[in-house]
Coordinates of C-alpha atoms in Angstrom, one line a residue:
X145 CA 8.9 28.4 17.7
X146 CA 4.9 29.2 16.4
X147 CA 6.2 27.7 12.8
X148 CA 7.4 24.8 14.3
X149 CA 3.8 24.2 15.9
X150 CA 2.2 25.0 12.6
X151 CA 4.0 23.1 10.9
X152 CA 3.5 20.0 13.0
X153 CA -0.2 21.0 13.3
X154 CA -0.1 20.7 9.5
X155 CA 1.4 17.3 9.1
X156 CA -1.6 16.0 11.9
X157 CA -4.2 18.1 10.0
X158 CA -3.4 16.6 6.9
X159 CA -6.5 13.6 6.0
X160 CA -5.1 10.7 4.7
X161 CA -7.8 9.1 1.9
X162 CA -7.3 5.8 0.6
X163 CA -8.1 5.0 -3.5
X164 CA -11.3 3.5 -3.8
X165 CA -9.4 0.2 -5.1
X166 CA -7.7 0.0 -2.1
X167 CA -10.8 0.7 0.0
X168 CA -12.8 -2.0 -1.6
X169 CA -9.7 -4.5 -1.3
X170 CA -9.9 -3.7 2.6
X171 CA -13.8 -4.4 2.9
X172 CA -13.9 -7.7 0.7
X173 CA -15.4 -10.2 2.3
X174 CA -14.4 -14.0 2.2
X175 CA -17.4 -14.8 0.3
X176 CA -16.3 -13.0 -2.5
X177 CA -15.9 -14.7 -6.0
X178 CA -12.6 -15.6 -6.7
X179 CA -12.4 -14.2 -10.1
X180 CA -13.9 -10.7 -8.7
X181 CA -11.0 -11.6 -5.7
X182 CA -8.1 -11.2 -8.5
X183 CA -9.8 -8.1 -10.0
X184 CA -10.0 -6.1 -6.7
X185 CA -6.4 -7.5 -5.8
X186 CA -4.7 -6.8 -9.1
X187 CA -6.5 -2.9 -9.2
X188 CA -5.6 -2.2 -5.9
X189 CA -2.0 -3.9 -6.0
X190 CA -1.3 -1.7 -9.5
X191 CA -2.0 1.6 -7.3
X192 CA 0.0 0.7 -5.0
X193 CA 3.0 -0.2 -6.6
X194 CA 2.5 2.7 -9.1
X195 CA 2.7 5.2 -5.6
X196 CA 5.9 3.0 -4.3
X197 CA 7.7 3.5 -7.4
X198 CA 6.9 7.4 -7.5
X199 CA 8.4 7.7 -3.9
X200 CA 11.3 5.4 -4.6
X201 CA 12.4 7.8 -8.0
X202 CA 11.7 10.7 -5.5
X203 CA 14.6 10.0 -3.2
X204 CA 17.3 10.5 -6.0
X205 CA 15.7 13.9 -7.1
X206 CA 17.2 16.8 -5.4
X207 CA 13.8 18.9 -6.3
X208 CA 11.9 16.3 -3.4
X209 CA 15.0 16.9 -0.7
X210 CA 13.2 18.8 1.5
X211 CA 9.3 16.7 1.3
X212 CA 10.8 13.1 0.8
X213 CA 10.6 12.1 4.5
X214 CA 7.1 13.4 4.8
X215 CA 5.9 11.6 1.3
X216 CA 7.5 8.5 3.1
X217 CA 5.5 9.0 6.4
X218 CA 2.4 9.8 4.3
X219 CA 2.6 6.6 2.2
X220 CA 3.5 4.3 4.9
X221 CA 0.3 5.8 7.0
X222 CA -1.9 5.5 4.2
X223 CA -0.6 1.8 3.0
X224 CA 0.4 0.2 6.4
X225 CA -3.7 -1.6 6.9
X226 CA -3.5 -2.5 3.4
X227 CA -0.1 -4.1 4.0
X228 CA -1.5 -5.9 6.9
X229 CA -4.5 -7.3 4.9
X230 CA -2.1 -8.6 2.4
X231 CA -0.2 -10.5 5.0
X232 CA -3.4 -12.4 6.5
X233 CA -4.6 -13.0 2.9
X234 CA -1.2 -14.2 1.5
X235 CA -2.1 -17.4 3.9
X236 CA -5.3 -18.4 1.9
X237 CA -6.6 -21.6 2.9
X238 CA -8.2 -24.1 0.3
X239 CA -5.2 -24.2 -2.4
X240 CA -5.3 -27.8 -2.7
X241 CA -4.1 -28.1 -6.5
X242 CA -7.1 -30.3 -7.7
X243 CA -9.7 -27.2 -8.1
X244 CA -10.3 -25.5 -11.1
X245 CA -9.7 -21.9 -9.2
X246 CA -6.9 -22.8 -7.9
X247 CA -4.7 -20.7 -10.5
X248 CA -6.6 -17.9 -9.5
X249 CA -6.5 -18.0 -5.9
X250 CA -2.6 -18.5 -6.2
X251 CA -2.4 -15.2 -8.3
X252 CA -4.0 -13.5 -5.4
X253 CA -1.7 -15.3 -2.7
X254 CA 1.6 -14.3 -5.5
X255 CA 0.0 -10.5 -5.4
X256 CA -0.6 -10.5 -1.9
X257 CA 2.9 -11.7 -0.8
X258 CA 4.6 -9.0 -3.2
X259 CA 2.6 -6.4 -1.6
X260 CA 4.0 -7.6 1.9
X261 CA 7.4 -8.0 0.8
X262 CA 7.9 -4.6 -1.0
X263 CA 6.1 -2.9 1.8
X264 CA 8.7 -0.3 3.6
X265 CA 8.1 -0.9 7.1
X266 CA 10.6 0.8 8.1
X267 CA 9.8 4.2 6.8
X268 CA 7.4 4.8 9.8

């Protein structure tokens, strides 16, 4: 019984730290330059998709069969706020089709939609 309690305590003691690129994205304001918004969103998205791809590949590997659900849960806890921010940013106003910065804004919107679409909400 004490081993079970120790295992649960270990799960809750692990501090989940976000990569710096994700933290910068989360703290990015709406007044940030459009080119910087794309650069920041691209860096954060690359990290997100790299880690998601690693976890998906681990599902088929027998070496990780014992830890895959813990990894999925940690991934969910780590990136849920990032996915919610991407969902909010995917509805950026001000894209009229006539502005010179609209292609960059559209790239940010498409990247945020891709993160929101691919986030595994069922991994709670």
